[in-house]
mmCIF file of C-alpha atoms in Angstrom:
data_model
loop_
_atom_site.group_PDB
_atom_site.id
_atom_site.type_symbol
_atom_site.label_atom_id
_atom_site.label_comp_id
_atom_site.label_asym_id
_atom_site.label_seq_id
_atom_site.Cartn_x
_atom_site.Cartn_y
_atom_site.Cartn_z
ATOM 1 C CA MET A 567 -13.916 21.921 -41.782
ATOM 2 C CA ALA A 568 -16.784 20.945 -39.583
ATOM 3 C CA TRP A 569 -14.536 18.377 -37.953
ATOM 4 C CA LEU A 570 -11.923 21.157 -37.071
ATOM 5 C CA GLU A 571 -14.535 23.507 -35.777
ATOM 6 C CA MET A 572 -16.392 20.887 -33.455
ATOM 7 C CA THR A 573 -12.566 19.877 -31.991
ATOM 8 C CA GLY A 574 -11.896 23.281 -31.435
ATOM 9 C CA ARG A 575 -15.277 23.852 -29.388
ATOM 10 C CA LEU A 576 -14.407 20.533 -27.468
ATOM 11 C CA ARG A 577 -10.977 21.864 -26.572
ATOM 12 C CA GLY A 578 -12.636 25.327 -25.438
ATOM 13 C CA ARG A 579 -14.991 23.393 -23.189
ATOM 14 C CA ARG A 580 -12.485 21.293 -21.786
ATOM 15 C CA ALA A 581 -10.159 24.394 -21.022
ATOM 16 C CA GLY A 582 -13.252 26.115 -19.458
ATOM 17 C CA LEU A 583 -13.667 23.076 -17.289
ATOM 18 C CA VAL A 584 -10.155 23.104 -16.235
ATOM 19 C CA LEU A 585 -10.450 26.918 -15.420
ATOM 20 C CA GLU A 586 -13.258 26.412 -13.422
ATOM 21 C CA SER A 587 -11.861 23.484 -11.383
ATOM 22 C CA TRP A 588 -8.386 25.480 -10.709
ATOM 23 C CA LEU A 589 -10.564 28.760 -9.446
ATOM 24 C CA ALA A 590 -12.970 26.715 -7.336
ATOM 25 C CA GLY A 591 -9.780 24.564 -5.831
ATOM 26 C CA THR A 592 -7.926 27.818 -5.379
ATOM 27 C CA VAL A 593 -10.563 29.336 -3.420
ATOM 28 C CA VAL A 594 -11.021 26.114 -1.164
ATOM 29 C CA GLU A 595 -7.368 26.291 -0.351
ATOM 30 C CA LEU A 596 -7.401 29.783 0.855
ATOM 31 C CA GLY A 597 -9.986 28.758 3.650
ATOM 32 C CA ALA A 598 -13.608 28.655 4.907
ATOM 33 C CA ALA A 599 -14.050 32.473 5.099
ATOM 34 C CA PHE A 600 -13.027 32.935 1.497
ATOM 35 C CA VAL A 601 -15.263 30.243 0.344
ATOM 36 C CA LYS A 602 -18.183 31.970 2.167
ATOM 37 C CA ALA A 603 -17.365 35.046 0.081
ATOM 38 C CA ALA A 604 -17.074 33.163 -3.180
ATOM 39 C CA GLN A 605 -20.475 31.855 -2.565
ATOM 40 C CA LEU A 606 -21.987 35.155 -2.099
ATOM 41 C CA LEU A 607 -20.359 36.427 -5.326
ATOM 42 C CA SER A 608 -21.378 33.304 -7.447
ATOM 43 C CA THR A 609 -24.800 34.787 -7.648
ATOM 44 C CA ARG A 610 -23.828 38.065 -9.346
ATOM 45 C CA ALA A 611 -23.872 37.182 -12.995
ATOM 46 C CA ASP A 612 -24.378 40.982 -13.561
ATOM 47 C CA LEU A 613 -20.807 41.614 -12.177
ATOM 48 C CA LEU A 614 -18.687 38.527 -12.868
ATOM 49 C CA PRO A 615 -18.203 36.685 -15.892
ATOM 50 C CA PRO A 616 -20.370 33.861 -16.337
ATOM 51 C CA LYS A 617 -17.466 31.129 -16.272
ATOM 52 C CA VAL A 618 -16.401 32.667 -13.217
ATOM 53 C CA CYS A 619 -19.983 32.255 -11.759
ATOM 54 C CA ARG A 620 -20.325 28.794 -12.668
ATOM 55 C CA ALA A 621 -16.687 28.102 -11.131
ATOM 56 C CA LEU A 622 -17.605 29.705 -7.945
ATOM 57 C CA ALA A 623 -21.285 28.210 -7.848
ATOM 58 C CA ARG A 624 -19.514 24.715 -7.506
ATOM 59 C CA LEU A 625 -18.948 25.821 -3.888
ATOM 60 C CA HIS A 626 -22.381 25.856 -3.049
ATOM 61 C CA ASP A 627 -22.479 22.372 -1.767
ATOM 62 C CA GLN A 628 -19.327 20.692 -3.784
ATOM 63 C CA VAL A 629 -16.575 21.291 -1.604
ATOM 64 C CA SER A 630 -14.163 18.398 -0.755
ATOM 65 C CA PRO A 631 -16.322 16.194 1.568
ATOM 66 C CA GLU A 632 -15.306 14.672 4.728
ATOM 67 C CA HIS A 633 -15.676 10.776 5.078
ATOM 68 C CA ALA A 634 -18.661 10.008 6.767
ATOM 69 C CA SER A 635 -17.555 6.599 7.903
ATOM 70 C CA SER A 636 -15.111 8.072 10.342
ATOM 71 C CA SER A 637 -17.784 10.128 12.168
ATOM 72 C CA ALA A 638 -18.953 8.347 15.578
ATOM 73 C CA ALA A 639 -21.792 11.163 15.553
ATOM 74 C CA LEU A 640 -23.168 9.760 12.456
ATOM 75 C CA ARG A 641 -22.669 6.196 13.391
ATOM 76 C CA GLY A 642 -24.758 6.960 16.711
ATOM 77 C CA LEU A 643 -27.779 7.731 14.877
ATOM 78 C CA GLY A 644 -28.065 3.976 13.642
ATOM 79 C CA GLY A 645 -29.893 2.765 10.722
ATOM 80 C CA SER A 646 -28.177 2.633 7.192
ATOM 81 C CA PRO A 647 -24.761 4.049 6.235
ATOM 82 C CA ALA A 648 -24.800 7.650 5.601
ATOM 83 C CA THR A 649 -25.061 9.243 2.102
ATOM 84 C CA LEU A 650 -23.437 12.853 1.350
ATOM 85 C CA VAL A 651 -25.892 15.221 -0.108
ATOM 86 C CA GLY A 652 -24.044 18.516 0.045
ATOM 87 C CA SER A 653 -20.617 19.523 1.080
ATOM 88 C CA GLY A 654 -19.901 23.316 2.461
ATOM 89 C CA SER A 655 -16.989 25.004 3.547
ATOM 90 C CA ILE A 656 -17.968 24.918 7.164
ATOM 91 C CA ALA A 657 -20.031 21.631 7.314
ATOM 92 C CA CYS A 658 -21.121 18.567 5.125
ATOM 93 C CA VAL A 659 -24.609 17.240 5.034
ATOM 94 C CA TYR A 660 -25.814 13.528 4.887
ATOM 95 C CA ARG A 661 -28.819 11.431 4.295
ATOM 96 C CA VAL A 662 -29.441 8.973 7.140
ATOM 97 C CA ARG A 663 -31.930 6.553 7.552
ATOM 98 C CA THR A 664 -32.292 6.181 11.600
ATOM 99 C CA ALA A 665 -32.668 3.152 13.599
ATOM 100 C CA ASP A 666 -36.364 3.942 13.861
ATOM 101 C CA GLY A 667 -36.667 4.155 10.014
ATOM 102 C CA ARG A 668 -36.878 8.068 9.611
ATOM 103 C CA ASP A 669 -34.799 9.716 6.738
ATOM 104 C CA VAL A 670 -32.910 12.670 8.133
ATOM 105 C CA ALA A 671 -30.484 15.145 6.855
ATOM 106 C CA VAL A 672 -27.246 15.435 9.082
ATOM 107 C CA LYS A 673 -25.497 18.844 9.025
ATOM 108 C CA LEU A 674 -22.083 17.730 10.530
ATOM 109 C CA ARG A 675 -19.343 20.660 11.102
ATOM 110 C CA ARG A 676 -16.004 19.687 9.589
ATOM 111 C CA PRO A 677 -13.443 19.119 12.377
ATOM 112 C CA GLU A 678 -10.767 21.220 11.172
ATOM 113 C CA VAL A 679 -12.822 24.462 10.568
ATOM 114 C CA GLU A 680 -12.848 25.040 14.389
ATOM 115 C CA ARG A 681 -9.181 25.792 14.388
ATOM 116 C CA SER A 682 -9.040 27.231 10.702
ATOM 117 C CA LEU A 683 -11.843 29.708 10.240
ATOM 118 C CA PRO A 684 -10.891 31.701 13.112
ATOM 119 C CA LEU A 685 -7.481 32.394 11.768
ATOM 120 C CA ASP A 686 -8.952 33.372 8.277
ATOM 121 C CA LEU A 687 -11.479 36.051 9.981
ATOM 122 C CA ALA A 688 -8.595 37.386 12.003
ATOM 123 C CA LEU A 689 -6.714 37.859 8.592
ATOM 124 C CA LEU A 690 -9.838 39.508 7.327
ATOM 125 C CA GLU A 691 -10.144 41.882 10.295
ATOM 126 C CA GLY A 692 -6.580 42.765 9.867
ATOM 127 C CA VAL A 693 -6.879 43.702 6.246
ATOM 128 C CA ALA A 694 -9.901 45.982 7.571
ATOM 129 C CA GLY A 695 -7.686 47.694 10.001
ATOM 130 C CA VAL A 696 -5.307 48.468 7.317
ATOM 131 C CA LEU A 697 -7.985 49.729 4.930
ATOM 132 C CA ALA A 698 -9.288 51.948 7.575
ATOM 133 C CA ARG A 699 -6.325 53.899 7.717
ATOM 134 C CA LEU A 700 -6.234 54.967 4.168
ATOM 135 C CA PRO A 701 -7.093 58.514 3.608
ATOM 136 C CA VAL A 702 -10.240 57.688 1.480
ATOM 137 C CA LEU A 703 -11.728 55.546 4.129
ATOM 138 C CA ARG A 704 -10.672 57.613 7.014
ATOM 139 C CA GLY A 705 -13.644 58.036 9.363
ATOM 140 C CA ALA A 706 -15.522 55.289 7.723
ATOM 141 C CA PRO A 707 -16.699 52.297 10.260
ATOM 142 C CA VAL A 708 -14.576 49.784 8.266
ATOM 143 C CA VAL A 709 -13.467 47.902 10.987
ATOM 144 C CA GLU A 710 -16.935 47.706 12.659
ATOM 145 C CA ILE A 711 -18.479 46.448 9.661
ATOM 146 C CA ALA A 712 -15.790 44.024 9.186
ATOM 147 C CA ARG A 713 -16.140 42.717 12.760
ATOM 148 C CA GLN A 714 -19.971 42.371 12.447
ATOM 149 C CA LEU A 715 -19.475 40.229 8.949
ATOM 150 C CA THR A 716 -16.604 38.058 10.574
ATOM 151 C CA GLY A 717 -18.959 37.451 13.628
ATOM 152 C CA GLY A 718 -21.654 36.458 11.622
ATOM 153 C CA ILE A 719 -19.632 33.766 9.557
ATOM 154 C CA ARG A 720 -17.811 32.699 13.091
ATOM 155 C CA ALA A 721 -21.402 32.150 14.599
ATOM 156 C CA GLN A 722 -21.930 29.438 12.037
ATOM 157 C CA LEU A 723 -19.428 26.944 13.845
ATOM 158 C CA ASP A 724 -22.488 26.787 16.684
ATOM 159 C CA LEU A 725 -24.979 24.506 15.066
ATOM 160 C CA THR A 726 -27.224 24.349 18.174
ATOM 161 C CA ARG A 727 -27.601 27.999 17.318
ATOM 162 C CA GLU A 728 -28.558 27.342 13.866
ATOM 163 C CA ALA A 729 -30.960 24.595 15.197
ATOM 164 C CA GLU A 730 -32.720 27.373 16.849
ATOM 165 C CA LEU A 731 -32.846 29.737 14.053
ATOM 166 C CA LEU A 732 -33.934 27.062 11.551
ATOM 167 C CA ASP A 733 -36.725 26.184 14.229
ATOM 168 C CA GLY A 734 -37.709 29.768 14.526
ATOM 169 C CA PHE A 735 -37.714 30.404 10.790
ATOM 170 C CA ARG A 736 -40.165 27.238 10.458
ATOM 171 C CA ARG A 737 -42.542 28.775 13.066
ATOM 172 C CA ALA A 738 -42.472 32.198 11.622
ATOM 173 C CA LEU A 739 -42.936 31.193 7.937
ATOM 174 C CA ALA A 740 -45.817 28.420 8.843
ATOM 175 C CA ASP A 741 -48.455 30.643 7.568
ATOM 176 C CA VAL A 742 -46.686 31.770 4.338
ATOM 177 C CA PRO A 743 -48.162 29.717 1.435
ATOM 178 C CA GLY A 744 -45.561 27.773 -0.663
ATOM 179 C CA VAL A 745 -42.534 27.951 1.696
ATOM 180 C CA THR A 746 -41.040 24.951 3.089
ATOM 181 C CA VAL A 747 -38.470 24.838 5.962
ATOM 182 C CA PRO A 748 -37.035 21.759 7.211
ATOM 183 C CA ALA A 749 -38.267 20.469 10.916
ATOM 184 C CA VAL A 750 -35.439 20.467 13.419
ATOM 185 C CA ASP A 751 -34.846 17.294 15.565
ATOM 186 C CA ARG A 752 -33.514 19.356 18.788
ATOM 187 C CA GLU A 753 -33.233 16.426 20.836
ATOM 188 C CA SER A 754 -30.321 14.694 18.456
ATOM 189 C CA SER A 755 -28.677 17.872 17.484
ATOM 190 C CA THR A 756 -25.447 19.344 19.219
ATOM 191 C CA ASP A 757 -23.103 22.222 18.826
ATOM 192 C CA GLY A 758 -21.398 20.313 16.143
ATOM 193 C CA MET A 759 -24.224 18.474 14.493
ATOM 194 C CA LEU A 760 -27.827 19.384 13.264
ATOM 195 C CA VAL A 761 -30.392 16.930 12.427
ATOM 196 C CA MET A 762 -33.431 17.799 10.740
ATOM 197 C CA GLU A 763 -36.091 16.836 8.284
ATOM 198 C CA PHE A 764 -34.954 15.270 5.178
ATOM 199 C CA VAL A 765 -36.389 17.312 2.157
ATOM 200 C CA GLY A 766 -36.338 15.225 -1.261
ATOM 201 C CA ASP A 767 -36.238 15.869 -4.760
ATOM 202 C CA LEU A 768 -33.947 19.281 -4.402
ATOM 203 C CA VAL A 769 -32.846 20.094 -7.855
ATOM 204 C CA ARG A 770 -31.170 23.393 -9.108
ATOM 205 C CA LEU A 771 -33.749 24.467 -11.801
ATOM 206 C CA ARG A 772 -33.161 26.666 -14.710
ATOM 207 C CA PRO A 773 -35.423 29.583 -15.420
ATOM 208 C CA GLU A 774 -36.572 27.876 -18.712
ATOM 209 C CA ASP A 775 -37.664 24.802 -16.330
ATOM 210 C CA LEU A 776 -40.385 26.632 -14.910
ATOM 211 C CA SER A 777 -43.453 28.734 -16.751
ATOM 212 C CA VAL A 778 -43.505 32.291 -16.418
ATOM 213 C CA ALA A 779 -46.323 32.012 -13.889
ATOM 214 C CA ASP A 780 -44.229 29.754 -11.593
ATOM 215 C CA ARG A 781 -41.103 31.605 -12.024
ATOM 216 C CA ARG A 782 -42.777 34.890 -10.700
ATOM 217 C CA ARG A 783 -44.666 32.911 -7.970
ATOM 218 C CA ALA A 784 -41.435 31.454 -6.726
ATOM 219 C CA VAL A 785 -39.572 34.895 -6.897
ATOM 220 C CA VAL A 786 -42.247 36.935 -5.033
ATOM 221 C CA THR A 787 -42.643 34.163 -2.617
ATOM 222 C CA ALA A 788 -38.964 34.400 -1.769
ATOM 223 C CA LEU A 789 -39.045 38.207 -1.616
ATOM 224 C CA ARG A 790 -42.084 37.844 0.644
ATOM 225 C CA VAL A 791 -39.965 35.484 3.064
ATOM 226 C CA VAL A 792 -36.929 37.738 3.266
ATOM 227 C CA TYR A 793 -38.877 40.827 3.656
ATOM 228 C CA ARG A 794 -40.823 39.281 6.371
ATOM 229 C CA MET A 795 -37.557 38.461 8.210
ATOM 230 C CA LEU A 796 -36.014 41.789 7.844
ATOM 231 C CA PHE A 797 -38.940 44.028 8.623
ATOM 232 C CA LEU A 798 -41.127 41.956 11.053
ATOM 233 C CA ASP A 799 -38.920 39.454 12.775
ATOM 234 C CA GLY A 800 -35.361 41.663 12.625
ATOM 235 C CA VAL A 801 -33.698 38.282 11.261
ATOM 236 C CA VAL A 802 -31.552 38.467 8.317
ATOM 237 C CA HIS A 803 -30.642 35.379 6.291
ATOM 238 C CA CYS A 804 -27.262 36.690 4.752
ATOM 239 C CA ASP A 805 -26.819 33.132 2.771
ATOM 240 C CA LEU A 806 -29.795 32.764 0.430
ATOM 241 C CA HIS A 807 -27.451 31.531 -2.612
ATOM 242 C CA PRO A 808 -28.907 28.600 -4.996
ATOM 243 C CA GLY A 809 -27.559 26.074 -2.307
ATOM 244 C CA ASN A 810 -29.837 27.407 0.377
ATOM 245 C CA LEU A 811 -32.887 28.644 -1.751
ATOM 246 C CA TYR A 812 -34.426 26.028 -4.133
ATOM 247 C CA PHE A 813 -37.453 26.926 -6.470
ATOM 248 C CA ARG A 814 -39.840 24.015 -7.325
ATOM 249 C CA GLU A 815 -41.695 23.383 -10.425
ATOM 250 C CA ASP A 816 -45.064 24.524 -8.769
ATOM 251 C CA GLY A 817 -43.594 27.708 -7.813
ATOM 252 C CA SER A 818 -42.964 27.071 -4.280
ATOM 253 C CA ILE A 819 -39.610 27.400 -2.623
ATOM 254 C CA VAL A 820 -37.550 25.492 -0.005
ATOM 255 C CA VAL A 821 -35.315 27.648 2.383
ATOM 256 C CA LEU A 822 -32.439 25.750 3.999
ATOM 257 C CA ASP A 823 -29.422 26.633 6.273
ATOM 258 C CA ALA A 824 -29.679 29.237 8.990
ATOM 259 C CA GLY A 825 -26.014 29.569 9.643
ATOM 260 C CA PHE A 826 -25.121 32.896 8.417
ATOM 261 C CA THR A 827 -27.935 34.644 10.102
ATOM 262 C CA VAL A 828 -27.923 37.771 12.364
ATOM 263 C CA ARG A 829 -30.362 39.450 14.494
ATOM 264 C CA LEU A 830 -30.846 43.213 14.127
ATOM 265 C CA SER A 831 -31.416 45.310 16.924
ATOM 266 C CA ASP A 832 -35.109 46.987 17.193
ATOM 267 C CA SER A 833 -33.593 50.488 16.240
ATOM 268 C CA ALA A 834 -31.888 49.160 12.948
ATOM 269 C CA ARG A 835 -35.023 47.191 12.186
ATOM 270 C CA GLU A 836 -37.163 49.819 12.624
ATOM 271 C CA LYS A 837 -35.053 52.461 10.855
ATOM 272 C CA PHE A 838 -34.284 50.017 8.078
ATOM 273 C CA ALA A 839 -37.988 49.357 7.378
ATOM 274 C CA ALA A 840 -38.586 53.077 7.463
ATOM 275 C CA PHE A 841 -35.726 53.798 4.875
ATOM 276 C CA PHE A 842 -37.060 51.039 2.585
ATOM 277 C CA TYR A 843 -41.008 52.384 2.867
ATOM 278 C CA CYS A 844 -39.761 55.853 1.787
ATOM 279 C CA LEU A 845 -37.767 54.307 -0.939
ATOM 280 C CA ALA A 846 -40.541 52.689 -2.447
ATOM 281 C CA ARG A 847 -42.833 55.872 -2.182
ATOM 282 C CA GLY A 848 -40.069 57.853 -3.694
ATOM 283 C CA ASP A 849 -39.876 60.143 -0.694
ATOM 284 C CA GLY A 850 -36.200 61.242 -0.744
ATOM 285 C CA PRO A 851 -36.353 63.798 1.794
ATOM 286 C CA ALA A 852 -37.715 61.284 4.348
ATOM 287 C CA CYS A 853 -35.070 58.789 3.316
ATOM 288 C CA ALA A 854 -32.440 61.232 4.223
ATOM 289 C CA ASP A 855 -33.871 61.711 7.524
ATOM 290 C CA VAL A 856 -33.749 58.438 8.285
ATOM 291 C CA VAL A 857 -30.060 57.997 7.179
ATOM 292 C CA ALA A 858 -29.047 60.992 9.000
ATOM 293 C CA SER A 859 -30.661 59.770 12.160
ATOM 294 C CA THR A 860 -28.744 56.649 12.199
ATOM 295 C CA ALA A 861 -25.519 58.103 11.101
ATOM 296 C CA THR A 862 -22.127 59.288 12.764
ATOM 297 C CA THR A 863 -20.972 62.558 11.531
ATOM 298 C CA VAL A 864 -17.605 63.805 11.187
ATOM 299 C CA PRO A 865 -16.584 67.270 12.148
ATOM 300 C CA GLY A 866 -17.264 69.423 9.066
ATOM 301 C CA ALA A 867 -20.078 67.200 7.827
ATOM 302 C CA ASP A 868 -22.009 68.837 4.756
ATOM 303 C CA LEU A 869 -25.427 67.762 5.712
ATOM 304 C CA ASP A 870 -27.189 70.130 3.208
ATOM 305 C CA GLY A 871 -25.229 68.663 0.420
ATOM 306 C CA PHE A 872 -25.892 64.838 1.459
ATOM 307 C CA ARG A 873 -29.793 65.611 1.825
ATOM 308 C CA ALA A 874 -29.598 67.042 -1.954
ATOM 309 C CA GLU A 875 -27.876 64.218 -3.252
ATOM 310 C CA LEU A 876 -29.677 61.258 -1.292
ATOM 311 C CA VAL A 877 -32.768 62.908 -2.535
ATOM 312 C CA ALA A 878 -31.774 62.712 -6.267
ATOM 313 C CA LEU A 879 -30.575 59.399 -5.846
ATOM 314 C CA VAL A 880 -34.058 58.136 -4.154
ATOM 315 C CA GLU A 881 -36.094 60.093 -7.151
ATOM 316 C CA ALA A 882 -33.793 58.204 -9.642
ATOM 317 C CA ASN A 883 -34.177 54.649 -8.133
ATOM 318 C CA ALA A 884 -38.255 54.889 -6.776
ATOM 319 C CA GLY A 885 -40.558 52.447 -8.451
ATOM 320 C CA LEU A 886 -38.056 50.562 -10.891
ATOM 321 C CA ARG A 887 -38.330 47.010 -11.467
ATOM 322 C CA ALA A 888 -35.504 44.403 -10.943
ATOM 323 C CA GLU A 889 -34.049 44.500 -14.227
ATOM 324 C CA GLU A 890 -33.891 48.494 -13.922
ATOM 325 C CA PHE A 891 -32.887 48.638 -10.153
ATOM 326 C CA ASP A 892 -29.437 47.896 -9.566
ATOM 327 C CA LEU A 893 -29.016 47.443 -5.771
ATOM 328 C CA ILE A 894 -25.236 47.322 -5.760
ATOM 329 C CA SER A 895 -24.881 50.430 -7.756
ATOM 330 C CA PHE A 896 -27.880 52.379 -5.443
ATOM 331 C CA ALA A 897 -26.042 50.662 -2.113
ATOM 332 C CA THR A 898 -22.482 51.880 -3.423
ATOM 333 C CA THR A 899 -23.718 55.197 -4.467
ATOM 334 C CA LEU A 900 -25.445 55.484 -1.173
ATOM 335 C CA PHE A 901 -22.503 54.824 0.922
ATOM 336 C CA ASP A 902 -20.407 57.286 -1.003
ATOM 337 C CA VAL A 903 -22.720 59.894 -0.813
ATOM 338 C CA GLN A 904 -22.557 59.637 2.881
ATOM 339 C CA ARG A 905 -18.721 59.329 3.015
ATOM 340 C CA ARG A 906 -18.238 62.283 0.872
ATOM 341 C CA HIS A 907 -20.083 64.549 3.014
ATOM 342 C CA GLY A 908 -18.982 63.232 6.390
ATOM 343 C CA LEU A 909 -21.870 60.966 7.591
ATOM 344 C CA TYR A 910 -21.424 57.079 8.337
ATOM 345 C CA ALA A 911 -24.387 54.863 8.869
ATOM 346 C CA ASP A 912 -25.015 52.303 11.405
ATOM 347 C CA PRO A 913 -22.942 49.222 10.394
ATOM 348 C CA GLN A 914 -25.685 47.033 11.065
ATOM 349 C CA PHE A 915 -27.358 48.209 7.570
ATOM 350 C CA VAL A 916 -24.631 46.170 6.012
ATOM 351 C CA PHE A 917 -26.596 42.904 6.595
ATOM 352 C CA PRO A 918 -30.169 43.591 5.230
ATOM 353 C CA ILE A 919 -28.050 45.112 1.939
ATOM 354 C CA LEU A 920 -26.114 41.769 1.915
ATOM 355 C CA SER A 921 -29.209 39.827 2.092
ATOM 356 C CA LEU A 922 -30.957 41.393 -0.741
ATOM 357 C CA LEU A 923 -27.627 41.510 -2.832
ATOM 358 C CA VAL A 924 -27.195 37.858 -2.619
ATOM 359 C CA LEU A 925 -30.916 36.949 -3.711
ATOM 360 C CA GLU A 926 -31.091 39.955 -6.272
ATOM 361 C CA GLY A 927 -28.945 37.795 -8.903
ATOM 362 C CA THR A 928 -31.575 34.864 -8.624
ATOM 363 C CA VAL A 929 -34.510 37.248 -8.746
ATOM 364 C CA ARG A 930 -32.881 39.128 -11.688
ATOM 365 C CA GLU A 931 -32.435 35.466 -13.409
ATOM 366 C CA PHE A 932 -35.919 34.182 -12.967
ATOM 367 C CA HIS A 933 -38.222 37.111 -12.694
ATOM 368 C CA PRO A 934 -36.353 40.353 -13.835
ATOM 369 C CA GLU A 935 -39.716 42.138 -14.317
ATOM 370 C CA VAL A 936 -40.744 41.908 -10.580
ATOM 371 C CA ASP A 937 -40.917 45.331 -8.575
ATOM 372 C CA PHE A 938 -38.623 44.889 -5.420
ATOM 373 C CA GLN A 939 -39.956 47.909 -3.933
ATOM 374 C CA ARG A 940 -43.712 47.091 -4.574
ATOM 375 C CA GLU A 941 -43.705 43.579 -3.218
ATOM 376 C CA ALA A 942 -42.154 44.975 0.263
ATOM 377 C CA LYS A 943 -45.096 47.571 0.758
ATOM 378 C CA PRO A 944 -47.373 45.374 2.552
ATOM 379 C CA LEU A 945 -44.822 44.134 4.735
ATOM 380 C CA LEU A 946 -43.411 47.465 5.319
ATOM 381 C CA VAL A 947 -46.820 48.922 6.637
ATOM 382 C CA ALA A 948 -47.357 45.961 8.948
ATOM 383 C CA ALA A 949 -43.959 46.533 10.452
ATOM 384 C CA LEU A 950 -44.465 50.145 10.973
ATOM 385 C CA PHE A 951 -47.873 49.893 12.304
ATOM 386 C CA GLU A 952 -46.686 47.067 14.743
ATOM 387 C CA ARG A 953 -43.987 49.673 15.893
ATOM 388 C CA ALA A 954 -46.456 52.589 16.105
ATOM 389 C CA LEU A 955 -48.525 50.210 18.207
ATOM 390 C CA VAL A 956 -45.632 49.144 20.510
ATOM 391 C CA ARG A 957 -44.747 52.958 20.966
ATOM 392 C CA GLY A 958 -48.549 53.921 21.624
ATOM 393 C CA GLY A 959 -48.816 51.241 24.503
ATOM 394 C CA ALA A 960 -45.464 52.428 25.899
ATOM 395 C CA SER A 961 -46.589 55.998 26.055
ATOM 396 C CA ARG A 962 -49.508 54.979 28.355
#
């Protein structure tokens, strides 16, 4: 009996592995844009079955690699042969020992992706155009949101841009304790190749691999990094899945890959910071004022009904911990309240929410007791104070 039970379990595991492999392979066949979407979804164990999350998690850095030996760019760095350390939908990453003895990580764009990715994104934009004609979405900025998202993904083809962004992250976060961002070799990097410092010992740790104190330290540090980018720098890293954000055993973190990054306008940054600050305070009427000031209204918009529902939504979610605060539910309800009452918010608001959605899955797994909103308050106050100073100087 015990033998039969063990045999059944082994067969079940094999079947699970086959399913995971098939699902990951199918997504890869669909194209780089679909791989990017799957990477984002893989962090949402609260939405998808664990087997599906595990399958999609393979796509963080295990997409079928290119052969490094065929790359003249890698050979040009000299030294020892390249070793593959990560394989994504748009680029592969190799460890290379240069001719002068340095260990560097080289992100090399896949040669075929320049042709295939624009086609995938055009398809997604076409689907958005069809959805925008549906009665339930009529008037919603579906096409604008899709264009901003596809534009952010398309920009990942330019590794010169990513080199500048990663270098900017490193400088901006230099004074934040417990954060490592690899240094960039700007002279050796090109639009198709990013050369940077090699960060060793990157291991995907599970919650049980860290003490409770170190789990909390790592999560709080990651949140503060994201909040600093959003509220002070106006930069949104939309891709902080476990392949780009590593927790270490001492509670420190490593931030990699600045490809899927967008810049907010000053107005969008200010408004999002104000909304989040008012949410943290439980000030529903002020949240409604912020959203209304950014929104486009349609004829017959019901502003009073919108305000009443939004105030109730804020009051129900203010001060909740990560295990209680469901960002997807909150964001979905927020957009639904606006749509039903004839208001449509600035499409740029999608990016900060996307950034937090990707991170939320990791936060819930490692430290569900953390207070999302409270941790944001110091940086929100700093951002709003900085903006007030700028306005005061401009009015003189």
